[in-house]
Every structure is written in structure tokens, then in C-alpha cells.
Short mmCIF file of C-alpha atoms in Angstrom, two decimals:
data_model
loop_
_atom_site.label_atom_id
_atom_site.label_comp_id
_atom_site.label_asym_id
_atom_site.label_seq_id
_atom_site.Cartn_x
_atom_site.Cartn_y
_atom_site.Cartn_z
CA TYR A 1 348.06 61.18 243.58
CA PRO A 2 350.30 60.29 245.56
CA LYS A 3 350.17 63.33 247.86
CA VAL A 4 346.29 63.46 248.48
CA TYR A 5 345.60 59.80 247.69
CA PRO A 6 348.56 57.77 248.63
CA LEU A 7 346.96 54.52 247.65
CA ASN A 8 348.83 51.29 246.65
CA LEU A 9 346.33 49.74 244.07
CA ASP A 10 348.30 46.44 244.21
CA ARG A 11 347.38 45.90 247.77
CA ILE A 12 343.75 46.80 247.41
CA LYS A 13 341.59 43.77 246.05
CA ARG A 14 338.28 45.50 245.77
CA PRO A 15 337.34 48.30 243.32
CA VAL A 16 338.26 51.83 244.10
CA ILE A 17 335.33 53.74 242.93
CA PRO A 18 335.55 57.48 242.89
CA MET A 19 332.39 59.23 243.75
CA GLY A 20 331.72 63.02 243.73
CA LEU A 21 335.35 63.91 243.28
CA GLY A 22 336.26 67.24 241.94
CA TRP A 23 339.17 69.23 240.25
CA LYS A 24 340.86 71.91 242.34
CA SER A 25 342.87 74.89 240.83
CA GLY A 26 343.03 78.48 240.62
CA LEU A 27 340.58 80.63 238.87
CA ASP A 28 343.01 81.36 236.12
CA GLN A 29 343.27 77.81 235.03
CA SER A 30 340.99 75.99 232.57
CA PRO A 31 340.21 72.25 232.09
CA GLU A 32 342.02 72.39 228.62
CA LYS A 33 345.27 73.67 230.09
CA PHE A 34 345.42 71.48 233.01
CA ASP A 35 347.59 68.27 232.78
CA PHE A 36 348.01 65.50 235.47
CA THR A 37 351.54 64.51 236.19
CA PRO A 38 352.54 61.33 234.37
CA GLU A 39 352.37 59.33 237.76
CA ALA A 40 348.75 60.89 238.63
CA LYS A 41 347.58 60.20 235.15
CA LYS A 42 348.42 56.68 235.35
CA PHE A 43 346.90 56.27 238.63
CA VAL A 44 343.56 57.64 237.48
CA GLN A 45 343.50 55.64 234.51
CA SER A 46 344.35 52.52 236.30
CA VAL A 47 341.45 53.20 238.73
CA HIS A 48 339.01 53.65 235.82
CA SER A 49 340.13 50.51 234.22
CA ASN A 50 338.78 48.34 236.95
CA ILE A 51 335.34 49.82 237.34
CA SER A 52 331.97 50.40 235.43
CA LEU A 53 331.84 54.16 235.97
CA SER A 54 333.24 56.84 238.23
CA SER A 55 331.10 59.98 239.48
CA VAL A 56 332.49 63.70 239.44
CA ARG A 57 330.67 66.59 241.14
CA ASP A 58 330.90 69.37 238.26
CA ILE A 59 331.25 69.58 234.38
CA LEU A 60 334.81 71.07 234.62
CA THR A 61 335.80 67.95 236.36
CA GLU A 62 334.20 65.81 233.95
CA GLN A 63 336.10 67.60 231.18
CA VAL A 64 339.48 67.17 232.76
CA ILE A 65 338.83 63.56 233.19
CA ARG A 66 337.62 63.06 229.55
CA ASN A 67 340.66 64.95 228.40
CA ASN A 68 342.67 62.29 229.69
CA GLY A 69 341.11 59.68 227.71
CA ILE A 70 338.52 58.30 230.21
CA ASP A 71 334.98 57.79 229.16
CA ASN A 72 333.44 55.75 231.98
CA VAL A 73 332.51 58.82 234.02
CA LEU A 74 329.14 60.54 234.81
CA MET A 75 328.54 64.07 236.21
CA THR A 76 326.39 63.16 239.04
CA GLY A 77 326.65 66.63 240.70
CA CYS A 78 328.23 66.92 244.33
CA PRO A 79 326.65 64.24 246.78
CA ALA A 80 325.84 67.38 249.11
CA TRP A 81 323.29 68.59 246.44
CA TYR A 82 320.94 65.85 247.76
CA ASP A 83 319.11 65.76 251.05
CA PRO A 84 316.50 63.20 250.86
CA GLU A 85 314.62 64.89 253.76
CA TYR A 86 314.02 67.97 251.44
CA PHE A 87 313.32 66.08 248.21
CA ASP A 88 309.53 66.73 248.58
CA LYS A 89 309.83 70.17 249.91
CA ASP A 90 309.17 73.34 247.65
CA TYR A 91 311.44 76.37 247.13
CA LYS A 92 309.65 79.45 248.72
CA PHE A 93 310.77 82.75 247.55
CA ILE A 94 311.67 85.03 250.50
CA LYS A 95 311.11 88.70 249.66
CA GLU A 96 312.02 90.17 253.25
CA ILE A 97 315.55 88.94 254.32
CA LYS A 98 315.77 88.91 258.08
CA GLN A 99 319.26 87.20 258.50
CA VAL A 100 322.28 87.40 256.32
CA ASN A 101 324.86 84.55 256.87
CA VAL A 102 328.36 85.19 255.24
CA SER A 103 330.52 82.18 254.87
CA MET A 104 334.08 83.38 255.15
CA PRO A 105 336.96 82.10 252.88
CA ALA A 106 340.00 80.10 253.51
CA LYS A 107 342.09 83.14 253.14
CA TYR A 108 341.77 86.86 253.56
CA HIS A 109 341.12 88.99 250.46
CA PRO A 110 340.31 92.68 249.87
CA GLN A 111 336.99 92.01 248.76
CA ILE A 112 335.77 90.97 252.23
CA PRO A 113 335.15 94.50 253.73
CA LEU A 114 333.53 95.49 250.35
CA LEU A 115 331.21 92.56 250.44
CA LEU A 116 330.41 93.12 254.28
CA SER A 117 329.65 96.75 253.76
CA TYR A 118 327.56 96.22 250.70
CA LEU A 119 325.23 93.60 252.44
CA LYS A 120 324.62 96.07 255.35
CA THR A 121 323.38 98.59 252.95
CA LYS A 122 321.44 96.08 250.82
CA PHE A 123 319.69 94.51 253.80
CA PRO A 124 319.55 97.16 256.39
CA ASP A 125 316.98 95.41 258.76
CA ALA A 126 318.64 92.17 258.72
CA LYS A 127 320.83 90.41 261.30
CA TYR A 128 324.30 89.72 260.43
CA ILE A 129 326.41 86.47 260.98
CA ALA A 130 330.00 85.85 259.62
CA THR A 131 330.55 82.02 259.82
CA PHE A 132 333.82 80.25 259.91
CA HIS A 133 333.66 76.72 258.73
CA HIS A 134 336.99 75.61 260.10
CA GLY A 135 337.06 77.73 263.20
CA PHE A 136 339.83 79.81 264.13
CA TRP A 137 342.60 77.29 265.24
CA THR A 138 342.98 74.68 262.72
CA GLN A 139 346.23 72.97 263.46
CA ILE A 140 349.56 73.30 265.29
CA SER A 141 351.88 74.07 262.45
CA ARG A 142 353.21 77.02 260.24
CA THR A 143 350.19 76.68 258.04
CA GLY A 144 347.77 76.28 260.84
CA LEU A 145 349.28 79.46 262.30
CA TRP A 146 348.83 81.41 259.02
CA SER A 147 345.42 80.26 258.72
CA SER A 148 344.53 81.33 262.12
CA VAL A 149 345.93 84.94 261.64
CA ASN A 150 343.78 84.90 258.36
CA PHE A 151 340.62 84.07 260.35
CA LEU A 152 341.16 86.44 262.98
CA LYS A 153 341.69 89.19 260.69
CA MET A 154 338.57 88.50 259.05
CA ALA A 155 336.58 88.11 262.18
CA PHE A 156 337.99 91.35 263.46
CA ILE A 157 336.71 93.09 260.34
CA ALA A 158 333.39 91.56 260.69
CA ILE A 159 332.87 92.54 264.35
CA LEU A 160 333.91 96.20 263.39
CA LYS A 161 331.10 96.18 260.69
CA LEU A 162 328.77 94.81 263.49
CA TYR A 163 328.44 91.20 262.32
CA SER A 164 328.26 88.23 264.85
CA ILE A 165 330.77 85.51 264.70
CA LYS A 166 329.88 81.85 264.62
CA ASP A 167 332.48 78.95 264.61
CA LEU A 168 330.78 76.15 262.66
CA SER A 169 333.64 73.58 263.08
CA LYS A 170 333.62 70.19 264.09
CA GLU A 171 329.94 69.49 264.72
CA ILE A 172 327.68 69.09 261.38
CA ASP A 173 324.67 70.28 263.39
CA LYS A 174 326.11 73.94 263.59
CA LEU A 175 325.20 74.15 259.77
CA SER A 176 321.43 74.62 261.10
CA ILE A 177 322.24 78.12 261.23
CA TYR A 178 321.73 78.28 257.44
CA ASP A 179 318.18 76.94 258.01
CA GLU A 180 316.97 79.82 259.82
CA PRO A 181 313.61 81.29 258.44
CA GLN A 182 313.96 84.29 256.16
CA SER A 183 317.76 83.70 255.88
CA LEU A 184 319.91 84.14 253.08
CA HIS A 185 323.60 82.63 252.67
CA ILE A 186 326.18 84.42 250.51
CA GLY A 187 329.93 83.77 250.81
CA TYR A 188 332.89 81.62 249.72
CA ARG A 189 332.14 78.24 251.39
CA VAL A 190 331.28 75.79 248.56
CA HIS A 191 329.43 73.48 251.09
CA ALA A 192 327.59 76.22 252.69
CA HIS A 193 326.14 77.17 249.34
CA LEU A 194 325.32 73.32 248.45
CA TYR A 195 323.99 72.94 252.11
CA CYS A 196 321.43 75.64 251.38
CA LEU A 197 320.53 74.54 247.96
CA SER A 198 319.88 70.80 249.07
CA HIS A 199 317.47 72.53 251.77
CA LYS A 200 315.76 74.65 249.11
CA LYS A 201 317.33 77.79 250.46
CA ASP A 202 318.53 81.04 248.73
CA SER A 203 322.32 81.18 248.41
CA VAL A 204 324.84 82.91 246.35
CA LEU A 205 328.40 81.67 246.08
CA ILE A 206 331.61 83.61 245.50
CA ASN A 207 334.34 81.54 244.01
CA GLU A 208 337.79 81.08 245.73
CA ASP A 209 338.91 78.80 242.92
CA VAL A 210 337.43 76.59 240.30
CA ARG A 211 335.55 74.35 242.61
CA GLY A 212 333.11 76.91 243.11
CA ARG A 213 332.93 77.98 239.38
CA GLY A 214 332.44 74.21 238.57
CA GLN A 215 329.38 74.32 240.63
CA ALA A 216 328.10 77.42 239.28
CA GLU A 217 328.58 76.32 235.65
CA SER A 218 326.86 72.79 236.45
CA LEU A 219 323.85 74.42 237.90
CA ASN A 220 323.60 77.41 235.43
CA LEU A 221 324.03 79.79 238.19
CA ARG A 222 325.60 83.17 238.04
CA SER A 223 329.34 83.04 238.83
CA PHE A 224 330.87 85.59 241.00
CA ASP A 225 334.97 85.61 241.83
CA ILE A 226 336.68 86.59 244.94
CA SER A 227 339.08 88.69 242.71
CA ASP A 228 336.29 90.95 241.41
CA MET A 229 336.46 94.47 243.20
CA SER A 230 333.13 95.39 241.60
CA ILE A 231 331.33 92.64 243.26
CA ASP A 232 328.79 95.13 244.91
CA GLU A 233 327.46 96.41 241.56
CA LYS A 234 327.22 92.80 240.21
CA LEU A 235 325.53 91.57 243.37
CA ASP A 236 323.19 94.35 243.31
CA GLU A 237 322.14 93.52 239.69
CA TYR A 238 321.61 89.69 240.78
CA PHE A 239 319.56 90.72 243.77
CA ASN A 240 317.39 93.02 241.96
CA ASN A 241 316.69 90.37 239.24
CA HIS A 242 316.18 87.76 242.13
CA VAL A 243 313.32 89.85 243.56
CA LYS A 244 311.88 90.74 240.14
CA THR A 245 311.79 87.12 239.06
CA GLU A 246 310.98 85.67 242.51
CA GLY A 247 314.06 83.51 242.69
CA ALA A 248 313.83 82.15 238.96
CA GLU A 249 317.63 81.37 238.75
CA ILE A 250 317.66 79.47 242.10
CA ARG A 251 314.37 77.58 240.81
CA ALA A 252 316.24 76.49 237.74
CA ALA A 253 319.19 75.39 239.70
CA LEU A 254 317.04 73.41 242.04
CA SER A 255 315.47 71.80 238.84
CA LYS A 256 318.80 71.05 237.55
CA ILE A 257 319.59 69.06 240.71
CA GLU A 258 316.34 66.90 240.54
CA GLU A 259 317.23 66.29 237.15
CA THR A 260 320.77 65.00 237.77
CA PHE A 261 319.64 63.07 240.70
CA LEU A 262 318.46 60.37 238.12
CA VAL A 263 322.28 60.34 236.97
CA MET A 264 323.57 59.75 240.43
CA GLN A 265 321.08 56.81 240.71
CA LYS A 266 322.21 55.55 237.58
CA PHE A 267 325.88 55.53 239.01
CA LEU A 268 324.89 54.03 242.51
CA GLU A 269 323.26 51.32 240.55
CA SER A 270 326.60 50.73 238.35
CA ILE A 271 328.40 49.86 241.83
CA LYS A 272 326.54 46.48 241.88
CA THR A 273 328.20 45.41 238.59
CA ASN A 274 331.77 45.62 239.92
CA LYS A 275 333.12 42.60 240.78
CA VAL A 276 334.75 42.32 244.38
#
């Protein structure tokens, strides 16, 4: 505030209730070291003074909020954790992966070629797809041009390594590529990761910033970072354990989601108590 949420609370007569919001910062930042600007802190405290409860998407964001003297907050998980159509479906461990979907990050990083090569070695008989959630042409501006250069560079590298390229921008139905039978998602997009988990599918997230780390820590999942150039060794250890335990870590994360849904329900109930 005021850059992301330029709200004039004096003009808004109904409660402003944060739902599933999250803290974003670099991987070198921690909740203990983070400070709101005085203007933003006053805004956040003002919002919370007029509601019963707010909702945050991970335990790191909860810590940031509580560090600023706010107690009426619940860690509900990200709303993307929950897809009611899949509540009654069970997770099924897949031993033979036939399709590997790699969600590409917002910016190019030297780790990317290493990851793409490792996956080709690890799953030699699979089909390989590199997905781009924002497409290739984001906006007509200097920032948009730089983003496009990054995306095209990553696409070129993926093509050289014999990956297919998929633009998943603008239409939510395009995410169904992650629902393909015997497929695995691995990559940098948090919402590709959460989409798969909500559909009881295998997924591995590599963190670009603390948003990914917050999800990993909230779900007790192994945390991998984009800055780690030994990612191949760590992923090999992860996948070997994943096969040995038949997906025990994913199963535990899905149980955590089910458990946390009760907290989300409590938050949704609390909305009724706010005066309008």
C-alpha cells in the first residue's frame, strides 16, 4: 500500500476483508527482518481493526502480520489449495511418469538448462513440455519487452532440449495440461504447483521467492530454490525417496490441506459477523 492496493478506506463503507493474501520478498528475506513502510503498516492495521478475521495463505505471511501487532488473522492456506470437485478423490502414486510438465519462471536463471537436462535423464521415456503461464507477450512497455526476451530465451533453450512449448495464458482451461494421466509437474510457478496438489497430482515446486517457500513450509514439503546450482543432486535424492515411500511426502501435504480446510471454513463463517 498504496502501490498495490490504492484503496481509500474513508470512501469504502463495507468491511475490507483480506482473503488468502501473501507476503512477497526475495529468498534472502525473512519475516523477522521485514518491515512495512509506516503508511502501509497503518493501512494494514486499519483494515484489521474493522473485521473479525483476515486470512493469509502461508505461515510466513502469518508471521509477518503478527509481527506487526495484529492477532485476528488465520492461516487458511491459499484458496488454490481447495478444489471441491477433488475433495473425495484419493491420491494415487504413479511409478512410471509418461509426461513431465515444467512451468517456467518469470525470469531466466542459469539453473533452467541444468533442470531441463536433468529431467531428460531422470525420465528418459517421458514426453517433455515447458509451460509459460503468462505467454510470451505480456504488455507493451519496457518491462513487458524485457519479460518477453526472458520468455523467448527460455523457450529457445527448451526447444533445443527437445521440449514442446505451451502458452497457458488467458484461459484457465489450459491448465488441464497438468491433469494428463501419469504426468508430473515440476517448476517455478506456485499456482501450477497448487493446481496439481488440489487435483491430488504429483508436483515439485522450485522457489523463485518467499511465496514458494511459504507454501513449502506450510505444507511441510521439501523446499528447493532457483539459486541452487546443485538442484539435480537434490532432486535425484527427492525422487528416489518419492518412489521408495510411494509418495509419502505428497500424501502428508494433502492431509495438511484437508486439515487446514477446517480453518478456511472458520474464516468464511467469520465473514457473516462483520457489519455492513
